[in-house]
Amino acid sequence: VRLRDVAEAAGVSVSTASTALSRTGRTGTTRLSQDTRRRVREAAEALGYVPSEAARALVTGAPGRIAVVVPNLRQPYFSRCAEALIEQLGARGLRSTVRVTDDDAAAELDAVMGVTTNDADGVLLCPHFLGDELMAGRTPPLPVVQMGSYPTRGLDHVPMDEFNGCLAAARHLLASGRRRIGFMARTWDDGGPRYAAYVRAHEEAGLEVDPALVVNGEDWDRCDTGLESTIGLLRSGVPFDALMCINDAVALGVLRALLSVGRRVPEDVAVTGFDNTTEGEFAWPALTTVDPGTVAMASAAVDVLVARLEGRDPGPVGPAPTRLVVRDSSL
């Protein structure tokens, strides 16, 4: 039940309903009559409405609390997402609390369903596992906005344009004359949008993907995956002149493996990442990568959550624009 529902039932505005449900029945210089307060509270009780600290904060100026949920903080992308979300919440006068799910699907579901976020009035989530199957038709007890990943039925979603970002990276490698481009590392059955972009770019160039150049990885949030996968590819003897990495963390491991065996980057092997992390910028050589628009996504996610807290429908949200950042690793 939303505050807007209570306001409509009582025949008042959303801000008046919020004021009526406050402890004092006033907000700033606004005072309400006893009759108005009574009608709003009776409507709230009849509908089963539970006041939200965060929604009230948007009217009164008092800080509310929003849970920022990420799978881990070791992956630079997720730590940057958490930072961006916290900054955007702070700019709107909302407090934040961080929950780390330790790459556990059950913990992710618990955060969405309020089990581990019962001290918050809303959830901003960067998921690893959340989806229709995991939710199984459940309805969260509080507003939830999902940032990146695949959309989940019934939840607000701010998408990342993974496909076009990776398409730009793959086209860049092909335009530089590379023809034996490895994909590091495929982690799903279908490879997801990043792998689909890799395939599309080859098709555009009239090339077929060599399955021997598609390397699977166990954990795409660790540099170890890039290191181990590259060592395996080198030992296989399969020739390659570029490695397109699923993210910057994998790419950093790839750079370490190549340089340790004397492969020059980019002269012998060009390397690209995805996420535009600070670690990639200061790697040697500096990493070509895709900026996924993290700050723009975070801003949009907070806008959607604020709309829900205020009882408004935020409407559909398009993906943030991606940007190819070309550096020394692929020149």
mmCIF file of C-alpha atoms in Angstrom:
data_model
loop_
_atom_site.group_PDB
_atom_site.id
_atom_site.type_symbol
_atom_site.label_atom_id
_atom_site.label_comp_id
_atom_site.label_asym_id
_atom_site.label_seq_id
_atom_site.Cartn_x
_atom_site.Cartn_y
_atom_site.Cartn_z
ATOM 1 C CA VAL A 1 0.000 0.000 0.000
ATOM 2 C CA ARG A 2 1.425 3.362 -1.049
ATOM 3 C CA LEU A 3 1.057 6.748 0.602
ATOM 4 C CA ARG A 4 -0.721 7.848 -2.580
ATOM 5 C CA ASP A 5 -3.371 5.173 -1.950
ATOM 6 C CA VAL A 6 -4.003 6.560 1.532
ATOM 7 C CA ALA A 7 -4.175 10.120 0.199
ATOM 8 C CA GLU A 8 -6.736 9.166 -2.452
ATOM 9 C CA ALA A 9 -8.870 7.282 0.076
ATOM 10 C CA ALA A 10 -8.866 10.283 2.413
ATOM 11 C CA GLY A 11 -9.397 12.808 -0.373
ATOM 12 C CA VAL A 12 -6.201 14.765 0.307
ATOM 13 C CA SER A 13 -2.836 15.356 -1.373
ATOM 14 C CA VAL A 14 0.168 13.066 -0.823
ATOM 15 C CA SER A 15 2.011 15.756 1.142
ATOM 16 C CA THR A 16 -1.054 16.334 3.356
ATOM 17 C CA ALA A 17 -1.315 12.598 4.008
ATOM 18 C CA SER A 18 2.369 12.488 4.945
ATOM 19 C CA THR A 19 1.938 15.417 7.336
ATOM 20 C CA ALA A 20 -1.171 13.844 8.887
ATOM 21 C CA LEU A 21 0.701 10.639 9.609
ATOM 22 C CA SER A 22 3.628 12.447 11.250
ATOM 23 C CA ARG A 23 3.870 12.446 15.015
ATOM 24 C CA THR A 24 2.962 16.121 15.398
ATOM 25 C CA GLY A 25 0.542 16.544 12.521
ATOM 26 C CA ARG A 26 2.612 19.392 11.105
ATOM 27 C CA THR A 27 5.446 19.886 8.627
ATOM 28 C CA GLY A 28 7.306 23.186 8.775
ATOM 29 C CA THR A 29 4.600 25.854 8.839
ATOM 30 C CA THR A 30 1.845 23.459 7.690
ATOM 31 C CA ARG A 31 -0.736 22.549 10.352
ATOM 32 C CA LEU A 32 -3.686 20.225 9.811
ATOM 33 C CA SER A 33 -7.057 20.126 11.439
ATOM 34 C CA GLN A 34 -7.964 17.272 13.735
ATOM 35 C CA ASP A 35 -10.640 16.175 11.232
ATOM 36 C CA THR A 36 -8.113 15.893 8.380
ATOM 37 C CA ARG A 37 -5.656 13.984 10.555
ATOM 38 C CA ARG A 38 -8.435 11.616 11.662
ATOM 39 C CA ARG A 39 -9.608 10.919 8.075
ATOM 40 C CA VAL A 40 -6.074 10.183 6.873
ATOM 41 C CA ARG A 41 -5.251 7.918 9.796
ATOM 42 C CA GLU A 42 -8.513 6.019 9.443
ATOM 43 C CA ALA A 43 -7.778 5.518 5.738
ATOM 44 C CA ALA A 44 -4.251 4.324 6.539
ATOM 45 C CA GLU A 45 -5.532 1.865 9.122
ATOM 46 C CA ALA A 46 -8.224 0.543 6.790
ATOM 47 C CA LEU A 47 -5.714 -0.006 3.967
ATOM 48 C CA GLY A 48 -3.034 -1.464 6.225
ATOM 49 C CA TYR A 49 -0.533 1.263 5.377
ATOM 50 C CA VAL A 50 2.783 1.299 7.279
ATOM 51 C CA PRO A 51 4.474 4.746 7.240
ATOM 52 C CA SER A 52 7.921 4.870 5.652
ATOM 53 C CA GLU A 53 10.694 6.853 7.315
ATOM 54 C CA ALA A 54 12.265 7.549 3.944
ATOM 55 C CA ALA A 55 9.044 8.726 2.305
ATOM 56 C CA ARG A 56 8.377 10.989 5.278
ATOM 57 C CA ALA A 57 11.925 12.343 4.978
ATOM 58 C CA LEU A 58 11.265 13.523 1.447
ATOM 59 C CA VAL A 59 8.490 15.768 2.804
ATOM 60 C CA THR A 60 9.834 16.765 6.231
ATOM 61 C CA GLY A 61 13.544 16.940 5.464
ATOM 62 C CA ALA A 62 14.387 14.364 8.131
ATOM 63 C CA PRO A 63 16.820 11.707 6.863
ATOM 64 C CA GLY A 64 15.454 8.312 5.810
ATOM 65 C CA ARG A 65 17.445 5.087 5.455
ATOM 66 C CA ILE A 66 17.941 3.149 2.204
ATOM 67 C CA ALA A 67 19.748 -0.182 1.932
ATOM 68 C CA VAL A 68 22.412 -0.375 -0.793
ATOM 69 C CA VAL A 69 22.913 -4.067 -1.591
ATOM 70 C CA VAL A 70 25.881 -5.419 -3.576
ATOM 71 C CA PRO A 71 27.244 -8.969 -4.064
ATOM 72 C CA ASN A 72 30.746 -8.039 -2.879
ATOM 73 C CA LEU A 73 33.136 -5.121 -2.523
ATOM 74 C CA ARG A 74 36.279 -6.802 -3.869
ATOM 75 C CA GLN A 75 35.126 -6.234 -7.453
ATOM 76 C CA PRO A 76 35.905 -2.577 -8.239
ATOM 77 C CA TYR A 77 32.681 -2.189 -10.217
ATOM 78 C CA PHE A 78 30.448 -3.055 -7.256
ATOM 79 C CA SER A 79 32.367 -0.826 -4.858
ATOM 80 C CA ARG A 80 31.992 2.020 -7.366
ATOM 81 C CA CYS A 81 28.250 1.301 -7.677
ATOM 82 C CA ALA A 82 27.856 1.419 -3.893
ATOM 83 C CA GLU A 83 29.778 4.676 -3.732
ATOM 84 C CA ALA A 84 27.709 6.255 -6.518
ATOM 85 C CA LEU A 85 24.419 5.187 -4.944
ATOM 86 C CA ILE A 86 25.454 6.497 -1.523
ATOM 87 C CA GLU A 87 26.443 9.835 -3.069
ATOM 88 C CA GLN A 88 23.137 10.135 -4.946
ATOM 89 C CA LEU A 89 21.113 9.252 -1.849
ATOM 90 C CA GLY A 90 23.034 11.784 0.218
ATOM 91 C CA ALA A 91 22.335 14.479 -2.358
ATOM 92 C CA ARG A 92 18.621 13.844 -1.801
ATOM 93 C CA GLY A 93 18.884 13.921 1.988
ATOM 94 C CA LEU A 94 18.567 10.160 2.445
ATOM 95 C CA ARG A 95 20.813 8.024 4.625
ATOM 96 C CA SER A 96 22.259 4.745 3.389
ATOM 97 C CA THR A 97 23.244 1.423 4.858
ATOM 98 C CA VAL A 98 25.321 -1.095 2.902
ATOM 99 C CA ARG A 99 24.567 -4.825 2.750
ATOM 100 C CA VAL A 100 27.015 -7.273 1.158
ATOM 101 C CA THR A 101 25.448 -10.594 0.130
ATOM 102 C CA ASP A 102 28.770 -12.443 -0.314
ATOM 103 C CA ASP A 103 27.730 -13.725 -3.753
ATOM 104 C CA ASP A 104 24.961 -15.799 -2.189
ATOM 105 C CA ALA A 105 21.583 -16.084 -3.941
ATOM 106 C CA ALA A 106 19.647 -16.701 -0.713
ATOM 107 C CA ALA A 107 21.222 -13.639 0.903
ATOM 108 C CA GLU A 108 20.263 -11.562 -2.133
ATOM 109 C CA LEU A 109 16.652 -12.728 -1.841
ATOM 110 C CA ASP A 110 16.650 -12.013 1.910
ATOM 111 C CA ALA A 111 17.751 -8.436 1.216
ATOM 112 C CA VAL A 112 14.970 -7.912 -1.328
ATOM 113 C CA MET A 113 12.335 -9.440 0.933
ATOM 114 C CA GLY A 114 13.324 -7.307 3.914
ATOM 115 C CA VAL A 115 14.771 -10.124 6.039
ATOM 116 C CA THR A 116 18.172 -8.433 6.311
ATOM 117 C CA THR A 117 16.989 -4.941 5.376
ATOM 118 C CA ASN A 118 14.204 -4.481 7.913
ATOM 119 C CA ASP A 119 15.893 -1.319 9.180
ATOM 120 C CA ALA A 120 15.494 0.331 5.772
ATOM 121 C CA ASP A 121 12.605 1.902 3.889
ATOM 122 C CA GLY A 122 13.788 0.934 0.412
ATOM 123 C CA VAL A 123 16.422 -1.144 -1.355
ATOM 124 C CA LEU A 124 18.824 -0.292 -4.168
ATOM 125 C CA LEU A 125 20.266 -3.535 -5.481
ATOM 126 C CA CYS A 126 23.131 -4.490 -7.805
ATOM 127 C CA PRO A 127 22.359 -8.213 -8.133
ATOM 128 C CA HIS A 128 24.184 -11.318 -9.219
ATOM 129 C CA PHE A 129 21.379 -13.868 -8.933
ATOM 130 C CA LEU A 130 18.052 -12.061 -8.670
ATOM 131 C CA GLY A 131 15.543 -13.027 -11.322
ATOM 132 C CA ASP A 132 12.034 -14.345 -11.895
ATOM 133 C CA GLU A 133 12.968 -17.872 -10.835
ATOM 134 C CA LEU A 134 14.552 -16.778 -7.559
ATOM 135 C CA MET A 135 11.684 -14.410 -6.704
ATOM 136 C CA ALA A 136 9.101 -17.123 -7.519
ATOM 137 C CA GLY A 137 6.241 -14.611 -7.574
ATOM 138 C CA ARG A 138 7.095 -13.040 -4.214
ATOM 139 C CA THR A 139 6.316 -9.366 -3.647
ATOM 140 C CA PRO A 140 8.847 -7.321 -1.649
ATOM 141 C CA PRO A 141 7.410 -5.531 1.391
ATOM 142 C CA LEU A 142 9.253 -2.312 0.493
ATOM 143 C CA PRO A 143 10.284 -0.496 -2.704
ATOM 144 C CA VAL A 144 13.158 -2.222 -4.529
ATOM 145 C CA VAL A 145 15.085 -0.851 -7.508
ATOM 146 C CA GLN A 146 17.435 -3.148 -9.381
ATOM 147 C CA MET A 147 20.454 -1.611 -11.119
ATOM 148 C CA GLY A 148 22.101 -3.402 -14.046
ATOM 149 C CA SER A 149 21.846 -7.148 -14.695
ATOM 150 C CA TYR A 150 18.646 -8.674 -16.112
ATOM 151 C CA PRO A 151 15.193 -7.262 -15.228
ATOM 152 C CA THR A 152 13.062 -9.066 -12.671
ATOM 153 C CA ARG A 153 9.298 -9.208 -13.052
ATOM 154 C CA GLY A 154 7.530 -6.887 -10.617
ATOM 155 C CA LEU A 155 10.630 -4.862 -9.711
ATOM 156 C CA ASP A 156 11.783 -1.496 -10.995
ATOM 157 C CA HIS A 157 14.900 -1.848 -13.112
ATOM 158 C CA VAL A 158 17.573 0.549 -14.344
ATOM 159 C CA PRO A 159 19.363 -1.310 -17.151
ATOM 160 C CA MET A 160 22.977 -1.261 -18.264
ATOM 161 C CA ASP A 161 23.635 -1.211 -22.003
ATOM 162 C CA GLU A 162 26.053 -4.147 -21.881
ATOM 163 C CA PHE A 163 25.476 -5.180 -25.475
ATOM 164 C CA ASN A 164 26.315 -1.876 -27.163
ATOM 165 C CA GLY A 165 29.217 -1.251 -24.814
ATOM 166 C CA CYS A 166 30.827 -4.570 -25.682
ATOM 167 C CA LEU A 167 29.942 -4.152 -29.348
ATOM 168 C CA ALA A 168 31.991 -0.947 -29.400
ATOM 169 C CA ALA A 169 34.953 -2.748 -27.802
ATOM 170 C CA ALA A 170 34.801 -5.677 -30.234
ATOM 171 C CA ARG A 171 34.477 -3.366 -33.256
ATOM 172 C CA HIS A 172 37.467 -1.387 -32.005
ATOM 173 C CA LEU A 173 39.644 -4.520 -31.854
ATOM 174 C CA LEU A 174 38.549 -5.657 -35.300
ATOM 175 C CA ALA A 175 39.121 -2.195 -36.775
ATOM 176 C CA SER A 176 42.682 -2.274 -35.446
ATOM 177 C CA GLY A 177 43.364 -5.343 -37.579
ATOM 178 C CA ARG A 178 42.986 -8.044 -34.927
ATOM 179 C CA ARG A 179 41.359 -11.215 -36.216
ATOM 180 C CA ARG A 180 42.043 -13.795 -33.492
ATOM 181 C CA ILE A 181 40.144 -12.247 -30.600
ATOM 182 C CA GLY A 182 39.613 -14.292 -27.464
ATOM 183 C CA PHE A 183 36.608 -13.737 -25.182
ATOM 184 C CA MET A 184 37.482 -13.810 -21.465
ATOM 185 C CA ALA A 185 35.444 -15.231 -19.813
ATOM 186 C CA ARG A 186 32.093 -16.712 -20.725
ATOM 187 C CA THR A 187 30.230 -17.631 -17.538
ATOM 188 C CA TRP A 188 26.639 -18.353 -18.625
ATOM 189 C CA ASP A 189 25.143 -20.931 -20.939
ATOM 190 C CA ASP A 190 24.292 -18.271 -23.531
ATOM 191 C CA GLY A 191 27.153 -15.966 -22.619
ATOM 192 C CA GLY A 192 24.854 -13.031 -21.927
ATOM 193 C CA PRO A 193 24.742 -9.712 -23.829
ATOM 194 C CA ARG A 194 28.505 -9.180 -23.681
ATOM 195 C CA TYR A 195 29.203 -12.431 -25.474
ATOM 196 C CA ALA A 196 26.370 -11.743 -27.928
ATOM 197 C CA ALA A 197 28.051 -8.438 -28.824
ATOM 198 C CA TYR A 198 31.355 -10.228 -29.388
ATOM 199 C CA VAL A 199 29.625 -12.616 -31.805
ATOM 200 C CA ARG A 200 27.735 -9.801 -33.570
ATOM 201 C CA ALA A 201 30.922 -7.828 -34.240
ATOM 202 C CA HIS A 202 32.523 -10.894 -35.838
ATOM 203 C CA GLU A 203 29.464 -11.429 -38.013
ATOM 204 C CA GLU A 204 29.585 -7.800 -39.153
ATOM 205 C CA ALA A 205 33.224 -8.325 -40.185
ATOM 206 C CA GLY A 206 32.373 -11.514 -42.085
ATOM 207 C CA LEU A 207 34.195 -13.686 -39.535
ATOM 208 C CA GLU A 208 33.210 -16.745 -37.522
ATOM 209 C CA VAL A 209 34.001 -17.042 -33.836
ATOM 210 C CA ASP A 210 36.528 -19.790 -33.104
ATOM 211 C CA PRO A 211 35.118 -21.755 -30.108
ATOM 212 C CA ALA A 212 38.705 -22.368 -28.959
ATOM 213 C CA LEU A 213 38.995 -18.629 -28.287
ATOM 214 C CA VAL A 214 35.965 -18.515 -25.980
ATOM 215 C CA VAL A 215 37.282 -19.185 -22.485
ATOM 216 C CA ASN A 216 35.007 -20.053 -19.560
ATOM 217 C CA GLY A 217 35.647 -18.666 -16.087
ATOM 218 C CA GLU A 218 34.538 -19.705 -12.620
ATOM 219 C CA ASP A 219 34.233 -16.275 -10.992
ATOM 220 C CA TRP A 220 34.168 -13.213 -13.236
ATOM 221 C CA ASP A 221 34.647 -10.840 -10.297
ATOM 222 C CA ARG A 222 38.237 -11.894 -9.619
ATOM 223 C CA CYS A 223 41.524 -11.021 -11.288
ATOM 224 C CA ASP A 224 42.488 -14.662 -10.692
ATOM 225 C CA THR A 225 39.960 -15.710 -13.336
ATOM 226 C CA GLY A 226 41.717 -13.636 -15.974
ATOM 227 C CA LEU A 227 45.143 -14.855 -14.904
ATOM 228 C CA GLU A 228 44.228 -18.542 -14.835
ATOM 229 C CA SER A 229 42.171 -18.402 -18.033
ATOM 230 C CA THR A 230 44.993 -16.727 -19.944
ATOM 231 C CA ILE A 231 47.541 -19.255 -18.733
ATOM 232 C CA GLY A 232 45.215 -22.022 -19.900
ATOM 233 C CA LEU A 233 44.800 -20.367 -23.300
ATOM 234 C CA LEU A 234 48.561 -19.939 -23.689
ATOM 235 C CA ARG A 235 49.184 -23.597 -22.821
ATOM 236 C CA SER A 236 46.608 -24.703 -25.381
ATOM 237 C CA GLY A 237 48.720 -23.284 -28.176
ATOM 238 C CA VAL A 238 45.714 -21.589 -29.804
ATOM 239 C CA PRO A 239 46.933 -18.402 -31.544
ATOM 240 C CA PHE A 240 45.367 -15.077 -30.566
ATOM 241 C CA ASP A 241 46.163 -11.409 -31.092
ATOM 242 C CA ALA A 242 43.573 -9.814 -28.781
ATOM 243 C CA LEU A 243 41.640 -10.642 -25.628
ATOM 244 C CA MET A 244 38.274 -9.023 -24.984
ATOM 245 C CA CYS A 245 37.550 -9.280 -21.269
ATOM 246 C CA ILE A 246 34.128 -9.391 -19.656
ATOM 247 C CA ASN A 247 35.220 -6.730 -17.128
ATOM 248 C CA ASP A 248 38.240 -4.834 -15.821
ATOM 249 C CA ALA A 249 38.894 -7.291 -12.992
ATOM 250 C CA VAL A 250 39.381 -10.141 -15.479
ATOM 251 C CA ALA A 251 41.433 -7.860 -17.743
ATOM 252 C CA LEU A 252 43.882 -7.037 -14.950
ATOM 253 C CA GLY A 253 44.568 -10.743 -14.477
ATOM 254 C CA VAL A 254 44.969 -11.105 -18.237
ATOM 255 C CA LEU A 255 47.565 -8.315 -18.337
ATOM 256 C CA ARG A 256 49.533 -9.942 -15.519
ATOM 257 C CA ALA A 257 49.565 -13.330 -17.267
ATOM 258 C CA LEU A 258 50.619 -11.908 -20.655
ATOM 259 C CA LEU A 259 53.396 -9.748 -19.287
ATOM 260 C CA SER A 260 54.720 -12.599 -17.128
ATOM 261 C CA VAL A 261 55.427 -14.705 -20.253
ATOM 262 C CA GLY A 262 56.839 -11.861 -22.312
ATOM 263 C CA ARG A 263 53.794 -11.148 -24.493
ATOM 264 C CA ARG A 264 53.821 -7.435 -25.277
ATOM 265 C CA VAL A 265 50.611 -5.444 -24.854
ATOM 266 C CA PRO A 266 49.378 -4.156 -27.259
ATOM 267 C CA GLU A 267 52.076 -5.083 -29.833
ATOM 268 C CA ASP A 268 51.518 -8.841 -29.505
ATOM 269 C CA VAL A 269 48.107 -8.921 -27.835
ATOM 270 C CA ALA A 270 45.553 -6.120 -27.470
ATOM 271 C CA VAL A 271 43.399 -6.193 -24.321
ATOM 272 C CA THR A 272 40.067 -4.554 -23.453
ATOM 273 C CA GLY A 273 37.951 -4.557 -20.306
ATOM 274 C CA PHE A 274 34.542 -3.301 -19.194
ATOM 275 C CA ASP A 275 33.602 -1.037 -16.223
ATOM 276 C CA ASN A 276 36.152 1.823 -16.474
ATOM 277 C CA THR A 277 37.556 1.279 -12.998
ATOM 278 C CA THR A 278 40.354 3.326 -11.454
ATOM 279 C CA GLU A 279 42.437 0.139 -11.260
ATOM 280 C CA GLY A 280 42.233 -0.242 -15.038
ATOM 281 C CA GLU A 281 43.188 3.375 -15.634
ATOM 282 C CA PHE A 282 46.360 2.986 -13.560
ATOM 283 C CA ALA A 283 47.323 -0.479 -14.853
ATOM 284 C CA TRP A 284 50.422 -0.880 -17.036
ATOM 285 C CA PRO A 285 49.699 -0.466 -19.833
ATOM 286 C CA ALA A 286 46.582 1.579 -19.114
ATOM 287 C CA LEU A 287 43.509 -0.495 -19.921
ATOM 288 C CA THR A 288 41.119 0.192 -22.789
ATOM 289 C CA THR A 289 37.653 -0.313 -21.341
ATOM 290 C CA VAL A 290 33.959 0.518 -21.554
ATOM 291 C CA ASP A 291 32.446 3.093 -19.224
ATOM 292 C CA PRO A 292 28.973 1.688 -18.404
ATOM 293 C CA GLY A 293 27.603 5.006 -17.089
ATOM 294 C CA THR A 294 27.680 3.988 -13.419
ATOM 295 C CA VAL A 295 26.908 7.451 -12.054
ATOM 296 C CA ALA A 296 24.039 7.953 -14.518
ATOM 297 C CA MET A 297 22.568 4.555 -13.594
ATOM 298 C CA ALA A 298 22.884 5.334 -9.882
ATOM 299 C CA SER A 299 21.168 8.691 -10.324
ATOM 300 C CA ALA A 300 18.328 7.101 -12.297
ATOM 301 C CA ALA A 301 17.938 4.307 -9.721
ATOM 302 C CA VAL A 302 17.622 6.798 -6.872
ATOM 303 C CA ASP A 303 15.127 8.858 -8.905
ATOM 304 C CA VAL A 304 12.980 5.755 -9.389
ATOM 305 C CA LEU A 305 13.157 4.869 -5.692
ATOM 306 C CA VAL A 306 12.257 8.395 -4.627
ATOM 307 C CA ALA A 307 9.250 8.283 -6.951
ATOM 308 C CA ARG A 308 8.085 5.037 -5.344
ATOM 309 C CA LEU A 309 8.558 6.439 -1.846
ATOM 310 C CA GLU A 310 6.452 9.441 -2.827
ATOM 311 C CA GLY A 311 3.743 7.177 -4.242
ATOM 312 C CA ARG A 312 4.425 8.105 -7.874
ATOM 313 C CA ASP A 313 4.858 5.796 -10.860
ATOM 314 C CA PRO A 314 8.403 6.439 -12.186
ATOM 315 C CA GLY A 315 7.626 4.972 -15.605
ATOM 316 C CA PRO A 316 10.116 3.009 -17.725
ATOM 317 C CA VAL A 317 13.812 3.822 -17.558
ATOM 318 C CA GLY A 318 16.162 3.392 -20.505
ATOM 319 C CA PRO A 319 19.781 2.260 -20.249
ATOM 320 C CA ALA A 320 22.522 4.753 -19.475
ATOM 321 C CA PRO A 321 24.774 5.469 -22.473
ATOM 322 C CA THR A 322 28.055 3.551 -22.569
ATOM 323 C CA ARG A 323 31.374 4.976 -23.767
ATOM 324 C CA LEU A 324 34.466 3.246 -25.134
ATOM 325 C CA VAL A 325 37.593 4.566 -23.391
ATOM 326 C CA VAL A 326 40.618 3.773 -25.575
ATOM 327 C CA ARG A 327 43.959 3.565 -23.777
ATOM 328 C CA ASP A 328 47.392 2.019 -24.318
ATOM 329 C CA SER A 329 46.374 -1.639 -24.017
ATOM 330 C CA SER A 330 44.766 -1.655 -27.466
ATOM 331 C CA LEU A 331 46.444 1.133 -29.436
#
